[in-house]
Amino acid sequence: MTNNPVILTGDRTTGPLHIGHFAGSLRNRLRFQDSHDQYLLLADTQALTDNAHDPAKIRRSVMEVALDYLAVGIDPEKSTICLQSHLPALAELSMLYLNFVTVARLERNPTIKDEIRVRGFGHNVPAGFLCYPAAQAADITAFRATREPVGADQAPLIEQTNEIVRRINAAAEKDILPEAEAVIPRSGRLPGIDGKAKMSKSGGNAIPLSASPDAIATAVRAMYTDPGHLRIDDPGKVEGNVVFAYLDAFDEDEAAVQELKAQYGRGGLGDAVIKRRLNGVLEALIAPIRQRREEFAKHPDHVLNVIRAGTQRAREVTEATKRDVVNGLGLFQL
Ligand code: ATP
Ligand code: MG
């Protein structure tokens, strides 16, 4: 424990992490580990909220995500990697918090509304999914996190967390829980290789951080560019062109990328050239991650011990918060 601010981030264990995670969150987490008390939650119970039909995938993905963390350079000496389903205080706090939020409020949450639409749930939304903002409030507050790096579209979740915090503090008549501030990363969302607004594990449009050179090449070949750019001499669109979105995110030579964009816009630059460049950039990004991942994968016991030790540490922190909330609300003590 230090006096550093606490930060909680996490990933649903629905599959291996992808380059969108790297651009949108892992890169920042590598920086945060020196300046924050950082907890990384392997969010397997949250993954169940829309994957209850496939628990095997969620179980398998715990190791995948943990391997990705270690492979990109998350250091378990500095950051705590922990498993959501093995932190009972999170579930207990969720149950308590559900009494401080209404169904109408959950249904109005713009993030949830949008996710329900995208997943086509309609009225058949699993109750756990509708209620996950309360569970997320439990995650954030259990660690007493005060800074939450989230994408702009997730900001309503932090707002809802803080509403719950204020209600609980009001009921307890003292500030037992801190509010959290959303920290929106500048990088924004990385689109999928199909041109859809978001690369996602479940969307089938991702390049995993563990992708082989062949898989990278195949993904780059299939990548959405500008369907109107038929001949090399035609002017091409940079806006919405996934190749340029990725070059912006990962190519260190910004000036060269700007020059390529201008040339593409004028006409005279073929997709093959920009794709070749991107292929090189992605291979350079992924190769060292892939190599470290393969090394860690040879020692699953080590990875398991990292998760066990982190979860043990997290258990102490989250149990203490749960006691504070139960005591603060003045529930009966035995
Ligand atoms: P799923 O499809 O199962 O929802 P996902 O790919 O959306 O998976 P999550 O585990 O839901 O990944 O997201 C974990 C974190 O990674 C979140 O903080 C999220 O904002 C960030 N993230 C996910 N996808 C992207 C992306 N394409 N660009 C930037 N950040 C992303
Ligand atoms: Mg997601």
Tab-separated table of C-alpha atoms and ligand atoms in Angstrom:
chain	number	residue	atom	x	y	z
A	1	MET	CA	0.000	0.000	0.000
A	2	THR	CA	1.196	3.471	-0.905
A	3	ASN	CA	-0.326	6.923	-0.987
A	4	ASN	CA	-0.675	6.727	-4.753
A	5	PRO	CA	-4.160	7.139	-6.183
A	6	VAL	CA	-5.947	3.847	-6.774
A	7	ILE	CA	-6.911	2.845	-10.274
A	8	LEU	CA	-9.074	-0.109	-11.236
A	9	THR	CA	-9.267	-1.392	-14.770
A	10	GLY	CA	-10.306	-4.728	-16.093
A	11	ASP	CA	-11.162	-6.862	-19.025
A	12	ARG	CA	-13.994	-9.234	-19.592
A	13	THR	CA	-12.559	-12.720	-20.013
A	14	THR	CA	-14.223	-13.341	-23.360
A	15	GLY	CA	-11.102	-14.010	-25.431
A	16	PRO	CA	-7.524	-12.882	-25.984
A	17	LEU	CA	-6.889	-9.138	-25.942
A	18	HIS	CA	-6.405	-7.258	-29.183
A	19	ILE	CA	-4.561	-4.247	-30.534
A	20	GLY	CA	-7.597	-2.072	-29.641
A	21	HIS	CA	-6.936	-2.893	-25.992
A	22	PHE	CA	-3.306	-2.011	-26.478
A	23	ALA	CA	-4.092	1.399	-27.981
A	24	GLY	CA	-7.053	2.140	-25.711
A	25	SER	CA	-5.954	0.864	-22.346
A	26	LEU	CA	-2.895	-1.400	-21.983
A	27	ARG	CA	-0.505	1.322	-23.102
A	28	ASN	CA	-1.827	3.603	-20.352
A	29	ARG	CA	-1.805	0.848	-17.761
A	30	LEU	CA	1.900	0.302	-18.384
A	31	ARG	CA	2.421	3.942	-17.447
A	32	PHE	CA	0.031	3.878	-14.481
A	33	GLN	CA	1.810	1.027	-12.778
A	34	ASP	CA	4.573	3.349	-11.557
A	35	SER	CA	2.332	6.172	-10.349
A	36	HIS	CA	-0.803	4.385	-9.096
A	37	ASP	CA	-1.905	1.488	-6.952
A	38	GLN	CA	-3.239	-0.381	-9.925
A	39	TYR	CA	-5.648	-3.333	-9.864
A	40	LEU	CA	-6.425	-5.297	-13.020
A	41	LEU	CA	-9.618	-7.262	-12.750
A	42	LEU	CA	-10.082	-10.428	-14.786
A	43	ALA	CA	-13.807	-9.834	-15.114
A	44	ASP	CA	-15.179	-13.338	-15.517
A	45	THR	CA	-18.472	-12.766	-13.732
A	46	GLN	CA	-19.132	-9.703	-15.816
A	47	ALA	CA	-18.326	-11.748	-18.924
A	48	LEU	CA	-21.124	-14.137	-17.887
A	49	THR	CA	-23.727	-11.360	-18.117
A	50	ASP	CA	-23.919	-11.791	-21.882
A	51	ASN	CA	-22.175	-15.166	-22.269
A	52	ALA	CA	-24.042	-17.418	-19.864
A	53	HIS	CA	-24.492	-19.936	-22.699
A	54	ASP	CA	-20.717	-20.397	-22.969
A	55	PRO	CA	-19.041	-20.555	-19.557
A	56	ALA	CA	-16.191	-22.671	-20.987
A	57	LYS	CA	-15.086	-19.724	-23.111
A	58	ILE	CA	-15.009	-17.510	-20.044
A	59	ARG	CA	-12.988	-20.019	-18.035
A	60	ARG	CA	-10.485	-20.527	-20.865
A	61	SER	CA	-10.077	-16.817	-21.406
A	62	VAL	CA	-8.920	-16.112	-17.849
A	63	MET	CA	-5.474	-17.496	-18.671
A	64	GLU	CA	-5.490	-15.858	-22.111
A	65	VAL	CA	-6.072	-12.388	-20.687
A	66	ALA	CA	-3.574	-12.943	-17.863
A	67	LEU	CA	-0.967	-14.026	-20.442
A	68	ASP	CA	-1.698	-10.900	-22.475
A	69	TYR	CA	-1.174	-8.707	-19.394
A	70	LEU	CA	2.193	-10.282	-18.641
A	71	ALA	CA	3.233	-10.307	-22.298
A	72	VAL	CA	2.704	-6.557	-22.753
A	73	GLY	CA	4.709	-5.850	-19.609
A	74	ILE	CA	2.267	-5.598	-16.730
A	75	ASP	CA	4.498	-6.309	-13.743
A	76	PRO	CA	2.762	-8.271	-10.963
A	77	GLU	CA	5.178	-6.688	-8.469
A	78	LYS	CA	3.705	-3.293	-9.324
A	79	SER	CA	0.142	-4.086	-10.410
A	80	THR	CA	-2.341	-6.491	-8.838
A	81	ILE	CA	-3.951	-8.974	-11.237
A	82	CYS	CA	-7.061	-10.501	-9.639
A	83	LEU	CA	-10.017	-12.716	-10.508
A	84	GLN	CA	-13.503	-11.266	-10.082
A	85	SER	CA	-15.370	-14.512	-9.314
A	86	HIS	CA	-12.988	-15.212	-6.429
A	87	LEU	CA	-13.651	-11.908	-4.693
A	88	PRO	CA	-16.920	-12.541	-2.830
A	89	ALA	CA	-17.024	-8.980	-1.472
A	90	LEU	CA	-17.674	-7.747	-5.012
A	91	ALA	CA	-20.802	-9.895	-5.302
A	92	GLU	CA	-21.974	-8.903	-1.827
A	93	LEU	CA	-21.501	-5.195	-2.522
A	94	SER	CA	-23.345	-5.608	-5.837
A	95	MET	CA	-26.355	-7.014	-3.996
A	96	LEU	CA	-26.315	-4.113	-1.558
A	97	TYR	CA	-25.917	-1.520	-4.313
A	98	LEU	CA	-28.853	-2.880	-6.311
A	99	ASN	CA	-31.056	-1.386	-3.613
A	100	PHE	CA	-29.680	2.066	-4.352
A	101	VAL	CA	-30.543	2.129	-8.050
A	102	THR	CA	-33.865	1.770	-9.875
A	103	VAL	CA	-34.612	-0.428	-12.875
A	104	ALA	CA	-35.736	2.705	-14.736
A	105	ARG	CA	-32.361	4.330	-14.087
A	106	LEU	CA	-30.491	1.240	-15.306
A	107	GLU	CA	-32.601	1.152	-18.457
A	108	ARG	CA	-31.895	4.833	-19.109
A	109	ASN	CA	-28.113	4.439	-18.862
A	110	PRO	CA	-26.931	5.370	-22.391
A	111	THR	CA	-24.089	2.812	-22.383
A	112	ILE	CA	-26.431	-0.013	-21.386
A	113	LYS	CA	-29.141	1.120	-23.784
A	114	ASP	CA	-26.681	1.062	-26.640
A	115	GLU	CA	-25.165	-2.290	-25.662
A	116	ILE	CA	-28.622	-3.872	-25.354
A	117	ARG	CA	-29.413	-2.594	-28.858
A	118	VAL	CA	-26.117	-3.830	-30.351
A	119	ARG	CA	-26.585	-7.284	-28.800
A	120	GLY	CA	-30.211	-7.430	-29.960
A	121	PHE	CA	-31.471	-8.366	-26.476
A	122	GLY	CA	-34.691	-6.334	-26.611
A	123	HIS	CA	-36.829	-7.248	-23.610
A	124	ASN	CA	-34.951	-10.506	-23.141
A	125	VAL	CA	-31.937	-8.813	-21.639
A	126	PRO	CA	-30.394	-10.985	-18.893
A	127	ALA	CA	-31.013	-9.366	-15.499
A	128	GLY	CA	-27.303	-9.622	-14.765
A	129	PHE	CA	-26.535	-7.614	-17.881
A	130	LEU	CA	-29.028	-4.857	-17.103
A	131	CYS	CA	-27.619	-4.650	-13.590
A	132	TYR	CA	-23.943	-4.731	-14.472
A	133	PRO	CA	-23.537	-0.987	-13.799
A	134	ALA	CA	-24.260	-1.743	-10.134
A	135	ALA	CA	-21.734	-4.589	-10.228
A	136	GLN	CA	-19.209	-2.270	-11.820
A	137	ALA	CA	-19.893	0.281	-9.085
A	138	ALA	CA	-19.109	-2.503	-6.625
A	139	ASP	CA	-15.823	-3.269	-8.415
A	140	ILE	CA	-14.709	0.352	-8.506
A	141	THR	CA	-15.659	1.243	-4.948
A	142	ALA	CA	-14.460	-2.020	-3.399
A	143	PHE	CA	-10.934	-1.031	-4.374
A	144	ARG	CA	-11.617	2.614	-3.422
A	145	ALA	CA	-10.539	3.604	-6.923
A	146	THR	CA	-10.773	7.320	-7.562
A	147	ARG	CA	-9.585	7.439	-11.172
A	148	GLU	CA	-11.238	5.391	-13.872
A	149	PRO	CA	-9.782	5.270	-17.373
A	150	VAL	CA	-12.741	4.544	-19.668
A	151	GLY	CA	-13.703	5.249	-23.252
A	152	ALA	CA	-15.990	8.263	-23.755
A	153	ASP	CA	-18.948	5.937	-24.372
A	154	GLN	CA	-18.420	4.388	-20.940
A	155	ALA	CA	-18.496	7.651	-19.009
A	156	PRO	CA	-22.206	7.153	-18.068
A	157	LEU	CA	-21.157	4.064	-16.095
A	158	ILE	CA	-18.922	6.184	-13.874
A	159	GLU	CA	-21.708	8.723	-13.474
A	160	GLN	CA	-24.008	5.946	-12.330
A	161	THR	CA	-21.350	4.615	-9.945
A	162	ASN	CA	-21.070	8.039	-8.348
A	163	GLU	CA	-24.849	8.299	-7.994
A	164	ILE	CA	-24.841	5.024	-6.089
A	165	VAL	CA	-21.920	6.233	-3.959
A	166	ARG	CA	-23.783	9.437	-3.064
A	167	ARG	CA	-26.920	7.512	-2.119
A	168	ILE	CA	-24.975	5.134	0.085
A	169	ASN	CA	-23.080	7.961	1.757
A	170	ALA	CA	-26.401	9.760	2.327
A	171	ALA	CA	-27.956	6.643	3.859
A	172	ALA	CA	-24.883	6.155	6.054
A	173	GLU	CA	-24.791	9.872	6.901
A	174	LYS	CA	-21.062	9.896	6.318
A	175	ASP	CA	-18.684	9.592	3.398
A	176	ILE	CA	-17.827	5.932	3.558
A	177	LEU	CA	-17.081	5.637	-0.161
A	178	PRO	CA	-15.134	7.978	-2.471
A	179	GLU	CA	-16.458	9.128	-5.822
A	180	ALA	CA	-14.446	8.275	-8.923
A	181	GLU	CA	-13.380	10.516	-11.750
A	182	ALA	CA	-13.556	9.263	-15.353
A	183	VAL	CA	-10.255	9.686	-17.160
A	184	ILE	CA	-10.976	9.596	-20.881
A	185	PRO	CA	-7.863	8.578	-22.859
A	186	ARG	CA	-7.032	10.765	-25.848
A	187	SER	CA	-6.540	7.777	-28.119
A	188	GLY	CA	-10.269	6.973	-28.484
A	189	ARG	CA	-11.597	3.740	-29.932
A	190	LEU	CA	-9.853	1.630	-32.463
A	191	PRO	CA	-12.222	0.514	-35.243
A	192	GLY	CA	-12.505	-3.137	-36.296
A	193	ILE	CA	-10.748	-4.477	-39.404
A	194	ASP	CA	-14.218	-4.535	-41.018
A	195	GLY	CA	-14.589	-0.766	-40.604
A	196	LYS	CA	-17.109	-1.067	-37.744
A	197	ALA	CA	-16.717	1.618	-35.103
A	198	LYS	CA	-15.151	-0.670	-32.489
A	199	MET	CA	-12.740	-3.557	-32.578
A	200	SER	CA	-14.036	-6.079	-30.065
A	201	LYS	CA	-13.206	-9.587	-28.926
A	202	SER	CA	-16.748	-10.737	-29.559
A	203	GLY	CA	-17.140	-8.911	-32.859
A	204	GLY	CA	-14.907	-11.165	-34.985
A	205	ASN	CA	-13.125	-8.039	-36.242
A	206	ALA	CA	-10.052	-7.979	-34.015
A	207	ILE	CA	-6.311	-8.507	-34.399
A	208	PRO	CA	-5.244	-10.279	-31.188
A	209	LEU	CA	-2.007	-9.311	-29.476
A	210	SER	CA	-1.034	-12.966	-29.926
A	211	ALA	CA	-1.634	-12.971	-33.722
A	212	SER	CA	0.872	-14.934	-35.831
A	213	PRO	CA	2.635	-13.169	-38.733
A	214	ASP	CA	0.259	-14.981	-41.119
A	215	ALA	CA	-2.811	-13.924	-39.152
A	216	ILE	CA	-1.610	-10.319	-39.205
A	217	ALA	CA	-1.045	-10.462	-42.962
A	218	THR	CA	-4.486	-12.004	-43.557
A	219	ALA	CA	-6.188	-9.382	-41.399
A	220	VAL	CA	-4.365	-6.544	-43.150
A	221	ARG	CA	-5.257	-7.933	-46.574
A	222	ALA	CA	-8.943	-8.126	-45.617
A	223	MET	CA	-8.922	-4.691	-44.024
A	224	TYR	CA	-11.553	-2.125	-44.929
A	225	THR	CA	-10.136	0.901	-46.774
A	226	ASP	CA	-12.172	3.068	-49.161
A	227	PRO	CA	-14.572	1.029	-51.313
A	228	GLY	CA	-14.699	3.947	-53.796
A	229	HIS	CA	-10.926	3.849	-54.348
A	230	LEU	CA	-10.882	1.584	-57.373
A	231	ARG	CA	-7.870	2.785	-59.376
A	232	ILE	CA	-4.572	3.869	-57.880
A	233	ASP	CA	-4.889	7.282	-59.535
A	234	ASP	CA	-8.320	7.955	-58.009
A	235	PRO	CA	-8.427	10.175	-54.921
A	236	GLY	CA	-8.976	7.978	-51.842
A	237	LYS	CA	-10.801	8.679	-48.578
A	238	VAL	CA	-8.693	8.791	-45.427
A	239	GLU	CA	-11.666	9.342	-43.125
A	240	GLY	CA	-13.115	5.970	-42.070
A	241	ASN	CA	-10.174	4.162	-43.688
A	242	VAL	CA	-9.110	1.546	-41.167
A	243	VAL	CA	-5.526	1.292	-42.448
A	244	PHE	CA	-4.941	4.958	-41.654
A	245	ALA	CA	-6.711	4.657	-38.295
A	246	TYR	CA	-4.204	1.956	-37.340
A	247	LEU	CA	-1.227	3.839	-38.757
A	248	ASP	CA	-2.321	6.823	-36.639
A	249	ALA	CA	-2.464	4.608	-33.572
A	250	PHE	CA	0.765	2.645	-34.015
A	251	ASP	CA	3.131	4.157	-36.604
A	252	GLU	CA	5.754	6.173	-34.750
A	253	ASP	CA	6.661	8.245	-37.812
A	254	GLU	CA	3.717	10.675	-37.673
A	255	ALA	CA	5.116	12.952	-40.378
A	256	ALA	CA	5.389	10.062	-42.828
A	257	VAL	CA	1.791	9.020	-42.085
A	258	GLN	CA	0.565	12.587	-42.700
A	259	GLU	CA	2.413	12.615	-46.022
A	260	LEU	CA	0.852	9.269	-47.018
A	261	LYS	CA	-2.596	10.555	-46.103
A	262	ALA	CA	-2.152	13.638	-48.269
A	263	GLN	CA	-0.926	11.529	-51.169
A	264	TYR	CA	-3.803	9.055	-50.771
A	265	GLY	CA	-6.310	11.915	-50.728
A	266	ARG	CA	-4.836	13.391	-53.927
A	267	GLY	CA	-4.730	10.047	-55.715
A	268	GLY	CA	-1.758	8.026	-56.895
A	269	LEU	CA	-1.239	5.877	-53.834
A	270	GLY	CA	-2.509	2.305	-53.878
A	271	ASP	CA	-3.947	0.312	-50.981
A	272	ALA	CA	-1.169	-2.251	-51.403
A	273	VAL	CA	1.470	0.305	-50.389
A	274	ILE	CA	-0.258	1.505	-47.220
A	275	LYS	CA	-1.164	-2.037	-46.282
A	276	ARG	CA	2.429	-3.178	-46.661
A	277	ARG	CA	3.544	-0.381	-44.372
A	278	LEU	CA	0.857	-1.243	-41.805
A	279	ASN	CA	1.789	-4.919	-41.922
A	280	GLY	CA	5.349	-3.974	-40.932
A	281	VAL	CA	4.185	-1.649	-38.167
A	282	LEU	CA	1.849	-4.261	-36.653
A	283	GLU	CA	4.431	-7.031	-36.861
A	284	ALA	CA	6.942	-4.778	-35.064
A	285	LEU	CA	4.344	-4.062	-32.365
A	286	ILE	CA	3.165	-7.640	-31.895
A	287	ALA	CA	6.389	-9.681	-32.394
A	288	PRO	CA	7.952	-8.957	-28.961
A	289	ILE	CA	4.555	-9.383	-27.228
A	290	ARG	CA	4.020	-12.703	-29.014
A	291	GLN	CA	7.471	-13.897	-28.043
A	292	ARG	CA	7.064	-13.015	-24.340
A	293	ARG	CA	3.591	-14.544	-24.362
A	294	GLU	CA	4.967	-17.829	-25.691
A	295	GLU	CA	7.541	-17.858	-22.891
A	296	PHE	CA	4.924	-17.239	-20.178
A	297	ALA	CA	2.621	-19.823	-21.751
A	298	LYS	CA	5.299	-22.463	-21.105
A	299	HIS	CA	4.885	-21.813	-17.368
A	300	PRO	CA	1.147	-21.892	-16.622
A	301	ASP	CA	1.868	-22.545	-12.919
A	302	HIS	CA	3.701	-19.259	-12.686
A	303	VAL	CA	0.777	-17.430	-14.316
A	304	LEU	CA	-1.672	-19.142	-11.951
A	305	ASN	CA	0.424	-18.125	-8.969
A	306	VAL	CA	0.397	-14.513	-10.153
A	307	ILE	CA	-3.413	-14.598	-10.306
A	308	ARG	CA	-3.670	-16.371	-6.935
A	309	ALA	CA	-1.369	-13.942	-5.151
A	310	GLY	CA	-3.082	-10.910	-6.710
A	311	THR	CA	-6.530	-12.231	-5.841
A	312	GLN	CA	-5.441	-12.817	-2.248
A	313	ARG	CA	-4.205	-9.233	-1.969
A	314	ALA	CA	-7.405	-7.946	-3.590
A	315	ARG	CA	-9.503	-10.026	-1.202
A	316	GLU	CA	-8.099	-8.161	1.786
A	317	VAL	CA	-8.802	-4.754	0.246
A	318	THR	CA	-12.314	-5.574	-0.958
A	319	GLU	CA	-13.355	-7.324	2.276
A	320	ALA	CA	-12.291	-4.249	4.246
A	321	THR	CA	-14.447	-2.007	2.059
A	322	LYS	CA	-17.394	-4.358	2.364
A	323	ARG	CA	-17.095	-4.213	6.163
A	324	ASP	CA	-17.016	-0.407	5.992
A	325	VAL	CA	-20.192	-0.335	3.913
A	326	VAL	CA	-22.040	-2.864	6.069
A	327	ASN	CA	-20.988	-1.030	9.240
A	328	GLY	CA	-21.604	2.370	7.673
A	329	LEU	CA	-25.158	1.418	6.766
A	330	GLY	CA	-25.611	0.206	10.329
A	331	LEU	CA	-26.697	-3.324	9.484
A	332	PHE	CA	-27.025	-5.777	12.335
A	333	GLN	CA	-23.744	-7.251	13.578
A	334	LEU	CA	-23.374	-10.698	15.024
B	1	ATP	P1	-16.217	-7.879	-25.663
B	1	ATP	O1	-16.430	-7.951	-27.151
B	1	ATP	O2	-16.280	-9.184	-24.975
B	1	ATP	O3	-17.064	-6.827	-24.993
B	1	ATP	P2	-14.052	-6.003	-25.830
B	1	ATP	O4	-13.128	-6.229	-26.952
B	1	ATP	O5	-15.102	-4.955	-25.979
B	1	ATP	O6	-14.695	-7.404	-25.497
B	1	ATP	P3	-13.706	-5.377	-23.062
B	1	ATP	O7	-13.126	-6.415	-22.145
B	1	ATP	O8	-15.184	-5.167	-23.065
B	1	ATP	O9	-13.197	-5.718	-24.548
B	1	ATP	O10	-12.976	-3.984	-22.812
B	1	ATP	C1	-11.924	-3.830	-21.916
B	1	ATP	C2	-11.305	-2.462	-22.009
B	1	ATP	O11	-10.691	-2.261	-23.282
B	1	ATP	C3	-12.296	-1.301	-21.859
B	1	ATP	O12	-11.695	-0.328	-21.043
B	1	ATP	C4	-12.498	-0.800	-23.247
B	1	ATP	O13	-12.830	0.586	-23.263
B	1	ATP	C5	-11.142	-1.081	-23.912
B	1	ATP	N1	-11.350	-1.369	-25.336
B	1	ATP	C6	-12.008	-2.416	-25.856
B	1	ATP	N2	-12.051	-2.360	-27.193
B	1	ATP	C7	-11.393	-1.237	-27.548
B	1	ATP	C8	-11.099	-0.603	-28.805
B	1	ATP	N3	-11.505	-1.121	-29.958
B	1	ATP	N4	-10.397	0.553	-28.793
B	1	ATP	C9	-9.993	1.087	-27.627
B	1	ATP	N5	-10.238	0.555	-26.416
B	1	ATP	C10	-10.931	-0.597	-26.354
B	2	MG	MG	-16.742	-4.751	-24.441
